[in-house]
Amino acid sequence: MFDRHLWQRQIIDYLDVFARHPRQEVQLSGGAGVVPHLALRTLHPFFHAFHTYPVDATITLAAITHDAGANLLVQRVLRNRYPTVMDIDRDLRASQEVCVTVEHLVVELQTIPLAIQRLNARRGSWLRSTIERELDAYPWSFARIRNLLRELNEQNRIESLRRLRSCNGRYGADDLALIEASLSDAVAQVRAYAARLLGVMVDAPPMSLVIRLLQVALRDSDAETRFAAARALGLLRERAVTNDALTYIESHLCHEDPFYRSAAALVLGQLGDYAGKPTVVQNLCRLLYDRDAYAREAAARALGRIGAPAALPNVLEALAHAAQDGDVQVHEAATDTLTLLRQHAERAVQAAA
């Protein structure tokens, strides 16, 4: 079975890989450029499905676009089962009909916005500027993609969010809808701005917004955006982070990807002593021995922010070990936290005496 939803899902699966090393992915595919690379990656699910579910694939293609270029794409896949990026580049330069169809598919399946959404601010800017430059080398206008790139210019959307500052954290339904949409924006700076606005909200935010904020804090590709979302969760604390949410964050400390482990530690650190559950503290303590330096540093700083609940003998011992770490950032974080937690431990002893 092949439909539009599966088509886009397969594009997204690839873009998750593309976002890690976008320039390298383009080069490995043949180096023809970003435009033919993203065009091929947009078409690839259709090409693959055509040989397994030809009727479903053809119907799905026709539901999105049924112009002359669609027929040419079917002829292309019949002639060459798996076209290369160079084949697609030649087709785009030689046939306006193919260009119109490919452009329609790229826009309708949201390949470019989905790609930018997975990149940090610097790489997202590189992708937009590279696409604009490469389009100038083709003999066709690509008006829809150019309009899309203009819409992805973040300044207008940031200006809309900036107006909400006058609300002083008291937002209406329309304001919250704008913030929620902005948390899923393709541009990292827009997502970060929306997270900051949510952090100063006076009332408890709706659960849908909390869930989206958690996703940004734990999984966003941009470091500044992740920090903005983590900071917002720290400001909202008990108004937004339930026990279930805290358990969800804690589960990321054991994720196989170090990216998620360090992101979870950052969020827990922003929550401070509110995150001082014994299991959280012990999982952060274990993270001090992680193979990833960023995760070790994040864990050390999180334990310091949690404070007194983390001032335990085994935690102090693990921090003393981390203070000997060869990574300078880990060493500094562990040393600072060790000093702070020893003070908490001394005060606890004095209070008990």
Short mmCIF file of C-alpha atoms in Angstrom, two decimals:
data_model
loop_
_atom_site.label_atom_id
_atom_site.label_comp_id
_atom_site.label_asym_id
_atom_site.label_seq_id
_atom_site.Cartn_x
_atom_site.Cartn_y
_atom_site.Cartn_z
CA MET A 1 0.00 0.00 0.00
CA PHE A 2 1.36 3.39 -0.96
CA ASP A 3 -0.37 6.71 -0.27
CA ARG A 4 0.49 10.34 0.26
CA HIS A 5 1.00 9.93 4.00
CA LEU A 6 3.51 7.10 3.51
CA TRP A 7 5.24 9.06 0.75
CA GLN A 8 5.80 12.03 3.05
CA ARG A 9 6.75 9.76 5.97
CA GLN A 10 9.52 8.21 3.89
CA ILE A 11 10.77 11.67 2.88
CA ILE A 12 10.87 12.65 6.56
CA ASP A 13 12.79 9.49 7.46
CA TYR A 14 15.48 10.44 4.96
CA LEU A 15 15.57 14.09 6.05
CA ASP A 16 16.30 12.96 9.61
CA VAL A 17 19.47 11.42 8.18
CA PHE A 18 20.15 14.37 5.87
CA ALA A 19 20.06 16.81 8.79
CA ARG A 20 23.09 15.23 10.45
CA HIS A 21 25.49 15.97 7.57
CA PRO A 22 23.61 17.78 4.76
CA ARG A 23 26.64 18.83 2.69
CA GLN A 24 28.12 15.35 2.89
CA GLU A 25 24.82 13.75 1.87
CA VAL A 26 24.69 15.96 -1.23
CA GLN A 27 28.27 15.13 -2.15
CA LEU A 28 27.83 11.39 -1.65
CA SER A 29 24.79 11.35 -3.93
CA GLY A 30 26.85 12.62 -6.85
CA GLY A 31 27.48 16.26 -6.06
CA ALA A 32 25.09 17.65 -8.70
CA GLY A 33 23.67 20.11 -6.19
CA VAL A 34 21.10 20.51 -3.44
CA VAL A 35 18.15 21.05 -5.82
CA PRO A 36 18.48 17.78 -7.78
CA HIS A 37 19.39 15.96 -4.56
CA LEU A 38 16.19 17.04 -2.78
CA ALA A 39 14.22 16.44 -5.97
CA LEU A 40 15.48 12.85 -6.16
CA ARG A 41 14.79 12.28 -2.47
CA THR A 42 11.26 13.58 -3.00
CA LEU A 43 10.74 11.22 -5.95
CA HIS A 44 12.53 8.18 -4.53
CA PRO A 45 9.57 6.82 -2.47
CA PHE A 46 7.41 6.97 -5.62
CA PHE A 47 10.05 5.27 -7.77
CA HIS A 48 10.45 2.51 -5.20
CA ALA A 49 6.70 2.02 -4.71
CA PHE A 50 6.02 1.97 -8.46
CA HIS A 51 7.73 -1.42 -8.84
CA THR A 52 5.85 -2.93 -5.90
CA TYR A 53 2.48 -1.17 -5.97
CA PRO A 54 2.29 0.38 -9.45
CA VAL A 55 -1.44 1.14 -9.31
CA ASP A 56 -1.29 2.71 -5.83
CA ALA A 57 1.82 4.69 -6.75
CA THR A 58 0.26 6.02 -9.97
CA ILE A 59 -3.01 6.96 -8.27
CA THR A 60 -1.13 8.73 -5.46
CA LEU A 61 0.97 10.66 -7.96
CA ALA A 62 -2.13 11.64 -9.96
CA ALA A 63 -3.88 12.83 -6.79
CA ILE A 64 -1.08 15.34 -6.21
CA THR A 65 -0.31 16.32 -9.78
CA HIS A 66 -1.62 15.02 -13.10
CA ASP A 67 0.10 17.32 -15.58
CA ALA A 68 2.26 16.22 -18.51
CA GLY A 69 5.38 15.90 -16.36
CA ALA A 70 3.75 13.15 -14.30
CA ASN A 71 3.60 10.95 -17.39
CA LEU A 72 7.24 11.69 -18.08
CA LEU A 73 8.17 10.61 -14.54
CA VAL A 74 6.38 7.30 -15.07
CA GLN A 75 8.27 6.86 -18.34
CA ARG A 76 11.50 7.70 -16.53
CA VAL A 77 10.99 5.02 -13.87
CA LEU A 78 10.00 2.45 -16.52
CA ARG A 79 13.14 3.25 -18.49
CA ASN A 80 15.48 3.40 -15.50
CA ARG A 81 14.32 1.69 -12.31
CA TYR A 82 16.40 3.82 -9.95
CA PRO A 83 17.50 7.10 -11.55
CA THR A 84 20.56 8.84 -10.13
CA VAL A 85 20.79 12.45 -9.04
CA MET A 86 22.59 13.18 -12.32
CA ASP A 87 19.65 11.72 -14.27
CA ILE A 88 17.22 13.95 -12.37
CA ASP A 89 19.42 17.00 -12.88
CA ARG A 90 19.49 16.38 -16.66
CA ASP A 91 15.69 15.96 -16.73
CA LEU A 92 15.19 19.20 -14.80
CA ARG A 93 17.39 21.11 -17.25
CA ALA A 94 15.93 19.51 -20.38
CA SER A 95 12.18 19.39 -19.71
CA GLN A 96 9.97 22.19 -18.43
CA GLU A 97 7.14 19.67 -17.95
CA VAL A 98 9.29 17.58 -15.59
CA CYS A 99 10.35 20.74 -13.79
CA VAL A 100 6.75 21.80 -13.17
CA THR A 101 5.81 18.36 -11.84
CA VAL A 102 8.87 17.96 -9.61
CA GLU A 103 8.40 21.49 -8.26
CA HIS A 104 4.75 20.69 -7.51
CA LEU A 105 5.73 17.53 -5.62
CA VAL A 106 8.53 19.21 -3.65
CA VAL A 107 6.13 21.97 -2.54
CA GLU A 108 3.10 19.77 -1.85
CA LEU A 109 5.10 17.16 0.08
CA GLN A 110 6.91 19.97 1.98
CA THR A 111 10.40 18.64 1.36
CA ILE A 112 12.16 22.00 1.80
CA PRO A 113 10.33 23.21 4.96
CA LEU A 114 10.75 19.76 6.53
CA ALA A 115 14.47 19.82 5.73
CA ILE A 116 14.99 23.31 7.15
CA GLN A 117 13.02 22.39 10.27
CA ARG A 118 15.57 19.69 11.02
CA LEU A 119 18.58 21.95 10.59
CA ASN A 120 20.06 24.45 13.00
CA ALA A 121 19.89 28.16 12.15
CA ARG A 122 23.24 28.27 10.33
CA ARG A 123 22.62 25.18 8.21
CA GLY A 124 19.06 26.26 7.50
CA SER A 125 20.33 29.57 6.16
CA TRP A 126 22.91 27.70 4.05
CA LEU A 127 20.21 25.45 2.59
CA ARG A 128 17.92 28.34 1.63
CA SER A 129 20.69 30.41 0.05
CA THR A 130 22.11 27.39 -1.82
CA ILE A 131 18.72 26.48 -3.27
CA GLU A 132 18.13 30.09 -4.39
CA ARG A 133 21.55 30.22 -6.05
CA GLU A 134 21.14 26.88 -7.82
CA LEU A 135 17.67 27.74 -9.14
CA ASP A 136 19.21 30.67 -11.05
CA ALA A 137 21.24 28.18 -13.11
CA TYR A 138 18.16 26.43 -14.49
CA PRO A 139 16.31 27.75 -17.58
CA TRP A 140 12.94 27.66 -15.78
CA SER A 141 11.45 30.02 -13.21
CA PHE A 142 10.62 27.68 -10.26
CA ALA A 143 8.20 30.36 -9.08
CA ARG A 144 6.50 28.16 -6.47
CA ILE A 145 9.75 27.16 -4.77
CA ARG A 146 10.96 30.77 -4.83
CA ASN A 147 7.73 31.91 -3.20
CA LEU A 148 8.10 29.16 -0.62
CA LEU A 149 11.62 30.30 0.22
CA ARG A 150 10.36 33.86 0.69
CA GLU A 151 7.68 32.56 3.04
CA LEU A 152 10.37 30.77 5.01
CA ASN A 153 12.00 34.12 5.74
CA GLU A 154 11.60 34.30 9.49
CA GLN A 155 11.46 38.07 10.00
CA ASN A 156 7.72 38.48 9.41
CA ARG A 157 6.84 35.62 11.74
CA ILE A 158 9.20 36.82 14.44
CA GLU A 159 7.58 40.26 14.21
CA SER A 160 4.16 38.65 14.83
CA LEU A 161 5.54 36.93 17.91
CA ARG A 162 7.28 40.08 19.07
CA ARG A 163 3.90 41.80 19.36
CA LEU A 164 2.91 39.28 22.03
CA ARG A 165 5.50 40.69 24.41
CA SER A 166 3.01 43.43 25.28
CA CYS A 167 0.69 40.74 26.67
CA ASN A 168 3.06 40.22 29.62
CA GLY A 169 2.42 36.50 29.67
CA ARG A 170 -1.38 36.72 29.47
CA TYR A 171 -2.34 35.16 26.17
CA GLY A 172 -5.67 34.64 24.47
CA ALA A 173 -6.67 31.63 22.39
CA ASP A 174 -5.37 33.18 19.16
CA ASP A 175 -2.06 34.06 20.81
CA LEU A 176 -1.60 30.50 22.06
CA ALA A 177 -2.44 29.14 18.61
CA LEU A 178 0.28 31.37 17.12
CA ILE A 179 2.82 30.21 19.72
CA GLU A 180 1.96 26.55 19.18
CA ALA A 181 2.29 26.89 15.40
CA SER A 182 5.58 28.75 15.84
CA LEU A 183 7.01 25.93 17.96
CA SER A 184 6.75 23.76 14.81
CA ASP A 185 8.11 26.44 12.47
CA ALA A 186 10.75 25.49 9.93
CA VAL A 187 13.08 28.24 11.18
CA ALA A 188 14.96 27.68 14.45
CA GLN A 189 14.87 31.34 15.52
CA VAL A 190 11.07 31.37 15.33
CA ARG A 191 10.82 28.22 17.45
CA ALA A 192 13.19 29.68 20.04
CA TYR A 193 11.25 32.96 20.23
CA ALA A 194 7.97 31.09 20.72
CA ALA A 195 9.49 28.99 23.51
CA ARG A 196 10.67 32.11 25.34
CA LEU A 197 7.18 33.63 25.13
CA LEU A 198 5.65 30.49 26.56
CA GLY A 199 8.11 30.50 29.44
CA VAL A 200 6.71 33.76 30.82
CA MET A 201 3.08 32.65 30.58
CA VAL A 202 1.14 33.58 33.71
CA ASP A 203 -1.40 30.74 33.62
CA ALA A 204 -0.74 27.03 33.19
CA PRO A 205 -0.33 26.34 29.45
CA PRO A 206 -2.58 23.85 27.64
CA MET A 207 -1.27 20.29 27.61
CA SER A 208 -0.82 20.31 23.83
CA LEU A 209 1.59 23.23 24.20
CA VAL A 210 3.48 21.52 27.02
CA ILE A 211 3.90 18.37 24.92
CA ARG A 212 5.19 20.39 21.97
CA LEU A 213 7.54 22.35 24.25
CA LEU A 214 8.92 19.07 25.63
CA GLN A 215 9.53 17.80 22.10
CA VAL A 216 11.43 20.97 21.22
CA ALA A 217 13.51 20.87 24.41
CA LEU A 218 14.46 17.21 23.97
CA ARG A 219 14.66 16.76 20.21
CA ASP A 220 15.11 20.05 18.36
CA SER A 221 18.10 20.22 16.02
CA ASP A 222 19.15 23.72 17.12
CA ALA A 223 21.05 24.14 20.41
CA GLU A 224 19.73 27.66 21.09
CA THR A 225 16.16 26.49 20.54
CA ARG A 226 16.60 23.49 22.84
CA PHE A 227 17.94 25.75 25.56
CA ALA A 228 15.09 28.25 25.11
CA ALA A 229 12.53 25.44 25.46
CA ALA A 230 14.34 23.91 28.46
CA ARG A 231 14.50 27.33 30.10
CA ALA A 232 10.76 27.82 29.50
CA LEU A 233 10.01 24.48 31.16
CA GLY A 234 12.17 25.52 34.09
CA LEU A 235 10.22 28.76 34.48
CA LEU A 236 6.87 26.97 34.25
CA ARG A 237 7.95 24.06 36.48
CA GLU A 238 4.99 22.57 38.37
CA ARG A 239 2.50 24.51 36.22
CA ALA A 240 3.55 22.49 33.20
CA VAL A 241 5.73 19.52 34.19
CA THR A 242 3.66 16.75 35.72
CA ASN A 243 5.08 13.57 37.22
CA ASP A 244 4.38 11.78 33.94
CA ALA A 245 6.23 14.49 32.02
CA LEU A 246 9.15 14.25 34.44
CA THR A 247 9.28 10.47 33.93
CA TYR A 248 9.24 11.03 30.16
CA ILE A 249 12.17 13.44 30.39
CA GLU A 250 14.03 11.06 32.70
CA SER A 251 13.61 8.19 30.23
CA HIS A 252 15.72 10.13 27.72
CA LEU A 253 18.72 9.89 30.07
CA CYS A 254 18.97 6.24 29.03
CA HIS A 255 18.36 6.81 25.32
CA GLU A 256 20.82 5.13 22.94
CA ASP A 257 21.51 8.47 21.23
CA PRO A 258 23.81 10.78 23.26
CA PHE A 259 22.04 13.77 21.69
CA TYR A 260 18.88 12.92 23.64
CA ARG A 261 20.76 12.05 26.83
CA SER A 262 22.44 15.45 27.00
CA ALA A 263 19.20 17.26 26.04
CA ALA A 264 17.33 15.51 28.86
CA ALA A 265 20.03 16.48 31.36
CA LEU A 266 19.75 20.10 30.21
CA VAL A 267 15.97 20.11 30.81
CA LEU A 268 16.31 18.47 34.24
CA GLY A 269 18.91 21.02 35.22
CA GLN A 270 16.55 23.85 34.31
CA LEU A 271 13.88 22.27 36.51
CA GLY A 272 16.25 22.48 39.50
CA ASP A 273 15.21 20.83 42.76
CA TYR A 274 11.77 20.14 41.25
CA ALA A 275 13.53 17.37 39.32
CA GLY A 276 15.26 16.05 42.44
CA LYS A 277 13.62 12.61 42.45
CA PRO A 278 16.01 9.89 43.69
CA THR A 279 15.81 8.02 40.36
CA VAL A 280 16.58 11.21 38.41
CA VAL A 281 19.59 11.94 40.59
CA GLN A 282 20.94 8.41 40.24
CA ASN A 283 20.46 8.38 36.46
CA LEU A 284 22.28 11.70 36.18
CA CYS A 285 25.02 10.28 38.39
CA ARG A 286 25.43 7.34 36.00
CA LEU A 287 25.55 9.78 33.10
CA LEU A 288 28.76 11.23 34.57
CA TYR A 289 30.45 8.05 33.26
CA ASP A 290 28.86 8.35 29.80
CA ARG A 291 31.08 7.91 26.72
CA ASP A 292 29.82 11.24 25.33
CA ALA A 293 31.50 14.37 26.73
CA TYR A 294 28.45 16.59 26.14
CA ALA A 295 26.29 14.18 28.13
CA ARG A 296 28.81 14.10 30.99
CA GLU A 297 29.00 17.89 31.11
CA ALA A 298 25.21 18.28 30.97
CA ALA A 299 24.79 15.74 33.77
CA ALA A 300 27.31 17.52 35.99
CA ARG A 301 25.64 20.90 35.53
CA ALA A 302 22.17 19.41 36.06
CA LEU A 303 23.20 17.89 39.40
CA GLY A 304 24.47 21.28 40.51
CA ARG A 305 21.19 22.95 39.62
CA ILE A 306 19.17 20.26 41.41
CA GLY A 307 21.15 21.14 44.51
CA ALA A 308 20.46 19.63 47.94
CA PRO A 309 18.59 16.49 46.72
CA ALA A 310 21.73 15.59 44.75
CA ALA A 311 24.18 16.11 47.64
CA LEU A 312 24.64 12.38 48.25
CA PRO A 313 27.90 10.51 48.95
CA ASN A 314 27.84 8.45 45.74
CA VAL A 315 27.07 11.57 43.68
CA LEU A 316 29.97 13.45 45.28
CA GLU A 317 32.24 10.48 44.58
CA ALA A 318 31.15 10.38 40.91
CA LEU A 319 31.68 14.14 40.59
CA ALA A 320 35.15 13.84 42.08
CA HIS A 321 35.92 11.27 39.38
CA ALA A 322 34.43 13.53 36.68
CA ALA A 323 36.55 16.44 37.95
CA GLN A 324 39.57 14.49 36.64
CA ASP A 325 38.01 14.22 33.18
CA GLY A 326 40.26 14.99 30.24
CA ASP A 327 37.58 17.16 28.64
CA VAL A 328 37.94 20.73 29.92
CA GLN A 329 34.20 21.46 29.89
CA VAL A 330 33.39 18.31 31.84
CA HIS A 331 36.20 19.06 34.31
CA GLU A 332 34.94 22.60 34.96
CA ALA A 333 31.29 21.55 35.26
CA ALA A 334 32.11 18.74 37.68
CA THR A 335 34.43 20.91 39.77
CA ASP A 336 31.85 23.69 40.11
CA THR A 337 29.07 21.27 40.98
CA LEU A 338 31.24 19.36 43.43
CA THR A 339 31.98 22.56 45.35
CA LEU A 340 28.31 23.52 45.39
CA LEU A 341 27.02 20.12 46.51
CA ARG A 342 29.65 19.81 49.24
CA GLN A 343 28.30 23.07 50.67
CA HIS A 344 24.77 21.61 50.61
CA ALA A 345 26.03 18.47 52.33
CA GLU A 346 27.81 20.49 55.03
CA ARG A 347 24.70 22.56 55.70
CA ALA A 348 22.63 19.35 55.96
CA VAL A 349 25.07 17.96 58.56
CA GLN A 350 24.99 21.22 60.52
CA ALA A 351 21.19 21.29 60.46
CA ALA A 352 21.04 17.70 61.69
CA ALA A 353 23.52 18.47 64.49
#
